[in-house]
PDB file of C-alpha atoms and ligand atoms in Angstrom:
ATOM      1  CA  MET A   1       0.229  -0.080  -0.108  1.00 88.00           C
ATOM      2  CA  THR A   2       2.171   2.673   1.079  1.00 86.00           C
ATOM      3  CA  SER A   3       5.297   1.751  -1.942  1.00 87.00           C
ATOM      4  CA  ALA A   4       2.640   1.497  -4.736  1.00 90.00           C
ATOM      5  CA  PHE A   5       0.360   4.631  -4.160  1.00 87.00           C
ATOM      6  CA  ASP A   6       1.714   8.398  -4.825  1.00 82.00           C
ATOM      7  CA  PRO A   7       1.290  10.098  -1.386  1.00 84.00           C
ATOM      8  CA  ALA A   8       0.488  13.356  -3.153  1.00 82.00           C
ATOM      9  CA  TYR A   9      -3.159  12.409  -3.582  1.00 77.00           C
ATOM     10  CA  GLY A  10      -4.191  10.682  -0.037  1.00 80.00           C
ATOM     11  CA  GLU A  11      -5.246   7.691  -2.064  1.00 82.00           C
ATOM     12  CA  ALA A  12      -3.506   5.210   0.122  1.00 88.00           C
ATOM     13  CA  TRP A  13      -5.228   3.715   2.998  1.00 91.00           C
ATOM     14  CA  ASN A  14      -3.847   3.668   6.420  1.00 91.00           C
ATOM     15  CA  GLN A  15      -3.534   0.359   8.564  1.00 90.00           C
ATOM     16  CA  GLY A  16      -6.902   1.251  10.562  1.00 93.00           C
ATOM     17  CA  GLN A  17      -9.020   2.081   7.408  1.00 93.00           C
ATOM     18  CA  CYS A  18      -7.904  -1.537   6.422  1.00 91.00           C
ATOM     19  CA  LEU A  19      -8.489  -3.356   9.323  1.00 92.00           C
ATOM     20  CA  GLY A  20     -11.754  -1.777   9.178  1.00 95.00           C
ATOM     21  CA  ILE A  21     -13.020  -2.829   5.950  1.00 94.00           C
ATOM     22  CA  LEU A  22     -11.823  -6.226   6.329  1.00 94.00           C
ATOM     23  CA  SER A  23     -13.762  -6.743   9.041  1.00 95.00           C
ATOM     24  CA  LEU A  24     -16.955  -6.038   7.209  1.00 94.00           C
ATOM     25  CA  PRO A  25     -18.922  -8.905   6.159  1.00 92.00           C
ATOM     26  CA  ASP A  26     -18.710  -9.023   1.903  1.00 95.00           C
ATOM     27  CA  THR A  27     -15.340  -7.437   1.830  1.00 97.00           C
ATOM     28  CA  TRP A  28     -12.382  -9.466   0.311  1.00 97.00           C
ATOM     29  CA  LEU A  29      -8.937  -9.409  -0.435  1.00 96.00           C
ATOM     30  CA  THR A  30      -7.182 -10.938  -3.077  1.00 96.00           C
ATOM     31  CA  PHE A  31      -2.980 -10.995  -3.368  1.00 95.00           C
ATOM     32  CA  ALA A  32      -0.962 -11.247  -6.166  1.00 97.00           C
ATOM     33  CA  GLN A  33       2.192 -13.529  -5.327  1.00 95.00           C
ATOM     34  CA  VAL A  34       5.398 -14.283  -7.372  1.00 93.00           C
ATOM     35  CA  GLU A  35       7.420 -16.754  -5.832  1.00 93.00           C
ATOM     36  CA  GLU A  36       5.595 -16.598  -2.524  1.00 93.00           C
ATOM     37  CA  VAL A  37       6.371 -12.729  -2.254  1.00 93.00           C
ATOM     38  CA  ALA A  38       2.922 -10.347  -2.105  1.00 93.00           C
ATOM     39  CA  VAL A  39       3.513  -8.255  -5.080  1.00 96.00           C
ATOM     40  CA  GLY A  40      -0.205  -6.613  -5.242  1.00 97.00           C
ATOM     41  CA  PHE A  41      -3.314  -6.540  -4.372  1.00 97.00           C
ATOM     42  CA  ALA A  42      -7.019  -6.172  -5.039  1.00 98.00           C
ATOM     43  CA  LEU A  43      -9.579  -5.018  -1.891  1.00 97.00           C
ATOM     44  CA  ASN A  44     -13.024  -5.450  -2.850  1.00 98.00           C
ATOM     45  CA  ARG A  45     -16.816  -5.236  -1.752  1.00 97.00           C
ATOM     46  CA  PHE A  46     -19.923  -7.219  -2.729  1.00 97.00           C
ATOM     47  CA  LEU A  47     -23.246  -5.161  -2.438  1.00 93.00           C
ATOM     48  CA  VAL A  48     -26.478  -6.430  -3.020  1.00 90.00           C
ATOM     49  CA  GLU A  49     -25.975  -6.882  -6.927  1.00 95.00           C
ATOM     50  CA  GLU A  50     -22.893  -4.946  -7.502  1.00 98.00           C
ATOM     51  CA  ALA A  51     -19.166  -5.645  -6.677  1.00 98.00           C
ATOM     52  CA  GLU A  52     -16.566  -2.526  -6.279  1.00 98.00           C
ATOM     53  CA  LEU A  53     -13.143  -2.745  -6.557  1.00 98.00           C
ATOM     54  CA  LEU A  54     -11.693  -0.594  -3.780  1.00 96.00           C
ATOM     55  CA  LEU A  55      -8.320  -0.435  -4.303  1.00 95.00           C
ATOM     56  CA  LEU A  56      -6.117  -2.206  -6.473  1.00 97.00           C
ATOM     57  CA  ALA A  57      -1.907  -1.903  -6.327  1.00 96.00           C
ATOM     58  CA  VAL A  58       0.850  -3.329  -7.681  1.00 97.00           C
ATOM     59  CA  ALA A  59       4.711  -3.234  -6.182  1.00 96.00           C
ATOM     60  CA  PRO A  60       6.250  -0.629  -8.450  1.00 96.00           C
ATOM     61  CA  GLU A  61       9.469  -3.105  -9.570  1.00 95.00           C
ATOM     62  CA  GLN A  62       7.015  -5.771 -10.559  1.00 96.00           C
ATOM     63  CA  ARG A  63       4.700  -3.275 -13.020  1.00 97.00           C
ATOM     64  CA  ARG A  64       4.063  -4.225 -16.595  1.00 97.00           C
ATOM     65  CA  GLN A  65       4.017  -7.783 -16.000  1.00 97.00           C
ATOM     66  CA  GLY A  66       0.370  -8.184 -16.295  1.00 97.00           C
ATOM     67  CA  VAL A  67      -0.186  -8.398 -12.190  1.00 98.00           C
ATOM     68  CA  ALA A  68      -2.884  -6.053 -12.015  1.00 98.00           C
ATOM     69  CA  ARG A  69      -4.752  -7.482 -15.230  1.00 98.00           C
ATOM     70  CA  ALA A  70      -4.627 -10.861 -13.202  1.00 98.00           C
ATOM     71  CA  LEU A  71      -5.833  -9.092 -10.341  1.00 98.00           C
ATOM     72  CA  ILE A  72      -9.251  -7.295 -12.156  1.00 98.00           C
ATOM     73  CA  GLU A  73      -9.960 -11.014 -14.047  1.00 98.00           C
ATOM     74  CA  ARG A  74      -9.815 -12.999 -10.155  1.00 98.00           C
ATOM     75  CA  THR A  75     -12.145 -10.015  -8.823  1.00 98.00           C
ATOM     76  CA  ALA A  76     -14.680 -10.293 -11.588  1.00 98.00           C
ATOM     77  CA  ALA A  77     -14.596 -13.754 -11.262  1.00 98.00           C
ATOM     78  CA  ASP A  78     -15.257 -13.813  -7.886  1.00 97.00           C
ATOM     79  CA  ALA A  79     -17.624 -10.745  -8.014  1.00 98.00           C
ATOM     80  CA  GLU A  80     -19.354 -13.185 -10.385  1.00 97.00           C
ATOM     81  CA  ARG A  81     -19.696 -15.841  -8.397  1.00 96.00           C
ATOM     82  CA  ARG A  82     -21.255 -14.319  -5.211  1.00 95.00           C
ATOM     83  CA  GLY A  83     -23.923 -12.883  -7.622  1.00 96.00           C
ATOM     84  CA  ALA A  84     -23.108  -9.627  -8.670  1.00 98.00           C
ATOM     85  CA  ARG A  85     -24.042  -8.115 -12.425  1.00 98.00           C
ATOM     86  CA  ARG A  86     -21.509  -5.513 -12.687  1.00 98.00           C
ATOM     87  CA  LEU A  87     -17.938  -4.396 -11.202  1.00 98.00           C
ATOM     88  CA  LEU A  88     -17.390  -0.755 -10.340  1.00 98.00           C
ATOM     89  CA  LEU A  89     -14.364   1.058  -9.065  1.00 98.00           C
ATOM     90  CA  GLU A  90     -13.672   5.242  -8.810  1.00 95.00           C
ATOM     91  CA  VAL A  91     -10.442   6.172 -10.301  1.00 94.00           C
ATOM     92  CA  ARG A  92      -8.735   9.517 -10.477  1.00 92.00           C
ATOM     93  CA  ALA A  93      -9.335  11.188 -13.945  1.00 93.00           C
ATOM     94  CA  ASP A  94      -5.731  11.482 -14.699  1.00 89.00           C
ATOM     95  CA  ASN A  95      -4.623   8.285 -13.426  1.00 91.00           C
ATOM     96  CA  GLU A  96      -2.564   5.975 -15.780  1.00 90.00           C
ATOM     97  CA  ALA A  97      -4.370   2.586 -14.762  1.00 92.00           C
ATOM     98  CA  ILE A  98      -7.354   4.060 -16.576  1.00 95.00           C
ATOM     99  CA  ASP A  99      -5.619   2.612 -19.915  1.00 96.00           C
ATOM    100  CA  LEU A 100      -5.525  -0.617 -17.545  1.00 97.00           C
ATOM    101  CA  TYR A 101      -9.523  -0.528 -17.085  1.00 98.00           C
ATOM    102  CA  ARG A 102     -10.542   0.377 -20.116  1.00 97.00           C
ATOM    103  CA  GLN A 103      -8.554  -2.850 -21.809  1.00 97.00           C
ATOM    104  CA  ALA A 104     -10.452  -4.765 -18.917  1.00 98.00           C
ATOM    105  CA  GLN A 105     -13.574  -3.902 -20.295  1.00 98.00           C
ATOM    106  CA  PHE A 106     -14.497  -0.823 -17.919  1.00 98.00           C
ATOM    107  CA  ALA A 107     -16.398   1.875 -19.239  1.00 98.00           C
ATOM    108  CA  GLU A 108     -17.133   5.160 -17.918  1.00 97.00           C
ATOM    109  CA  ILE A 109     -20.535   5.922 -16.025  1.00 98.00           C
ATOM    110  CA  GLY A 110     -20.022   8.635 -13.985  1.00 97.00           C
ATOM    111  CA  ARG A 111     -17.530  11.410 -12.736  1.00 97.00           C
ATOM    112  CA  ARG A 112     -17.337  13.271  -9.587  1.00 95.00           C
ATOM    113  CA  ARG A 113     -16.239  16.881 -10.084  1.00 95.00           C
ATOM    114  CA  ASP A 114     -12.868  18.199  -8.010  1.00 93.00           C
ATOM    115  CA  TYR A 115     -12.974  14.896  -5.938  1.00 90.00           C
ATOM    116  CA  TYR A 116      -9.188  14.513  -5.664  1.00 87.00           C
ATOM    117  CA  ARG A 117      -6.620  17.632  -4.030  1.00 86.00           C
ATOM    118  CA  GLY A 118      -3.429  16.454  -5.177  1.00 82.00           C
ATOM    119  CA  PRO A 119      -0.369  19.310  -5.588  1.00 84.00           C
ATOM    120  CA  SER A 120      -0.973  21.054  -8.374  1.00 82.00           C
ATOM    121  CA  GLY A 121      -5.024  21.432  -7.962  1.00 90.00           C
ATOM    122  CA  LEU A 122      -8.213  19.209  -8.155  1.00 93.00           C
ATOM    123  CA  ARG A 123      -8.758  16.730 -10.037  1.00 91.00           C
ATOM    124  CA  ASP A 124     -12.056  14.740 -11.141  1.00 95.00           C
ATOM    125  CA  ALA A 125     -12.939  10.964  -9.994  1.00 95.00           C
ATOM    126  CA  ILE A 126     -14.563   8.334 -12.632  1.00 97.00           C
ATOM    127  CA  THR A 127     -16.601   6.042 -11.897  1.00 97.00           C
ATOM    128  CA  LEU A 128     -15.987   3.145 -14.266  1.00 98.00           C
ATOM    129  CA  ALA A 129     -18.314  -0.023 -14.478  1.00 98.00           C
ATOM    130  CA  ARG A 130     -17.740  -3.681 -16.201  1.00 98.00           C
ATOM    131  CA  PRO A 131     -20.854  -5.808 -16.770  1.00 98.00           C
ATOM    132  CA  LEU A 132     -20.533  -9.049 -15.453  1.00 98.00           C
ATOM    133  CA  GLY A 133     -22.026 -12.871 -16.338  1.00 87.00           C
TER     134      GLY A 133
HETATM  135  C1  COA B 201      -2.094   0.756 -11.879  1.00 57.48           C
HETATM  136  C2  COA B 201      -1.374  -0.651 -11.351  1.00 57.48           C
HETATM  137  C3  COA B 201      -2.357  -1.349 -10.728  1.00 57.48           C
HETATM  138  C4  COA B 201      -1.103  -1.203 -12.632  1.00 57.48           C
HETATM  139  O1  COA B 201      -0.264  -2.431 -12.641  1.00 57.48           O
HETATM  140  P1  COA B 201       0.311  -3.050 -13.070  1.00 57.48           P
HETATM  141  O2  COA B 201       0.325  -4.674 -12.630  1.00 57.48           O
HETATM  142  O3  COA B 201       1.956  -2.700 -14.042  1.00 57.48           O
HETATM  143  O4  COA B 201      -0.986  -3.296 -14.486  1.00 57.48           O
HETATM  144  P2  COA B 201      -0.132  -4.576 -15.976  1.00 57.48           P
HETATM  145  O5  COA B 201       0.366  -4.794 -15.850  1.00 57.48           O
HETATM  146  O6  COA B 201      -1.314  -5.811 -15.474  1.00 57.48           O
HETATM  147  O7  COA B 201      -1.175  -3.480 -17.060  1.00 57.48           O
HETATM  148  C5  COA B 201      -1.771  -4.033 -18.178  1.00 57.48           C
HETATM  149  C6  COA B 201      -1.788  -3.460 -19.321  1.00 57.48           C
HETATM  150  O8  COA B 201      -2.779  -2.097 -18.884  1.00 57.48           O
HETATM  151  C7  COA B 201      -1.743  -0.919 -19.166  1.00 57.48           C
HETATM  152  N1  COA B 201      -1.121   0.057 -18.283  1.00 57.48           N
HETATM  153  C8  COA B 201      -0.829  -0.731 -16.951  1.00 57.48           C
HETATM  154  N2  COA B 201      -0.479   0.696 -16.499  1.00 57.48           N
HETATM  155  C9  COA B 201      -0.172   1.523 -17.380  1.00 57.48           C
HETATM  156  C10 COA B 201       0.443   2.760 -17.122  1.00 57.48           C
HETATM  157  N3  COA B 201       1.101   3.192 -15.955  1.00 57.48           N
HETATM  158  N4  COA B 201       0.273   3.528 -17.957  1.00 57.48           N
HETATM  159  C11 COA B 201      -0.164   3.440 -19.060  1.00 57.48           C
HETATM  160  N5  COA B 201      -0.920   1.919 -19.392  1.00 57.48           N
HETATM  161  C12 COA B 201      -0.772   1.137 -18.614  1.00 57.48           C
HETATM  162  C13 COA B 201      -0.854  -1.391 -20.416  1.00 57.48           C
HETATM  163  O9  COA B 201      -1.596  -1.348 -21.497  1.00 57.48           O
HETATM  164  C14 COA B 201      -0.679  -2.683 -19.590  1.00 57.48           C
HETATM  165  O10 COA B 201      -0.238  -3.347 -20.905  1.00 57.48           O
HETATM  166  P3  COA B 201       1.192  -3.789 -21.253  1.00 57.48           P
HETATM  167  O11 COA B 201       2.346  -3.251 -20.221  1.00 57.48           O
HETATM  168  O12 COA B 201       1.709  -4.479 -22.082  1.00 57.48           O
HETATM  169  O13 COA B 201       1.322  -2.265 -21.940  1.00 57.48           O
HETATM  170  C15 COA B 201      -0.065  -0.144 -11.247  1.00 57.48           C
HETATM  171  O14 COA B 201       0.525   0.835 -11.642  1.00 57.48           O
HETATM  172  C16 COA B 201       0.095   0.586  -9.648  1.00 57.48           C
HETATM  173  O15 COA B 201      -0.253   0.484  -8.215  1.00 57.48           O
HETATM  174  N6  COA B 201      -0.392   2.457  -9.261  1.00 57.48           N
HETATM  175  C17 COA B 201      -0.446   2.920  -8.486  1.00 57.48           C
HETATM  176  C18 COA B 201      -1.909   2.489  -7.340  1.00 57.48           C
HETATM  177  C19 COA B 201      -2.764   2.965  -8.372  1.00 57.48           C
HETATM  178  O16 COA B 201      -2.964   3.610  -8.744  1.00 57.48           O
HETATM  179  N7  COA B 201      -3.696   2.102  -8.703  1.00 57.48           N
HETATM  180  C20 COA B 201      -4.625   2.221  -9.299  1.00 57.48           C
HETATM  181  C21 COA B 201      -6.144   2.971  -8.971  1.00 57.48           C
HETATM  182  S1  COA B 201      -6.692   2.218  -7.290  1.00 57.48           S
END
């Protein structure tokens, strides 16, 4: 968490926030491992007919090898198994990860203006959705 997120936007969660959400029902965490070392994770939750990918991160030295793509596919399969009809996520509008999500069949369904505060001003948040099933 701490190595993956740019601290400028305050997107990383602290330990208390992580422990808090993991104690809720229908919240699950998927780790990606390379040779038994955790190199990435997806934190997800299920609610009624939807699942939400809350956080996705890969260690900087393990990027561009398909780890995030594999985590997304695993999350989509798990969400579908739980009965979700679509998978949602929210991302900063200028996050390069948007390319990754578009390739993974996510499309924009909403936008929150000026949702993130960063070093060079405010940034919109985009809500993306991928149909399941
Ligand atoms: C975004 C992030 C999760 C991507 O992880 P990754 O394991 O490197 O992604 P993948 O290797 O699975 O990428 C698959 C494809 O997505 C696209 N992609 C991934 N990262 C990209 C980037 N920074 N810029 C442009 N395209 C990107 C590419 O098309 C890539 O395929 P390619 O490497 O063959 O070109 C990682 O950079 C990260 O942890 N970033 C910081 C945290 C963050 O912003 N998380 C997302 C918001 S919650």
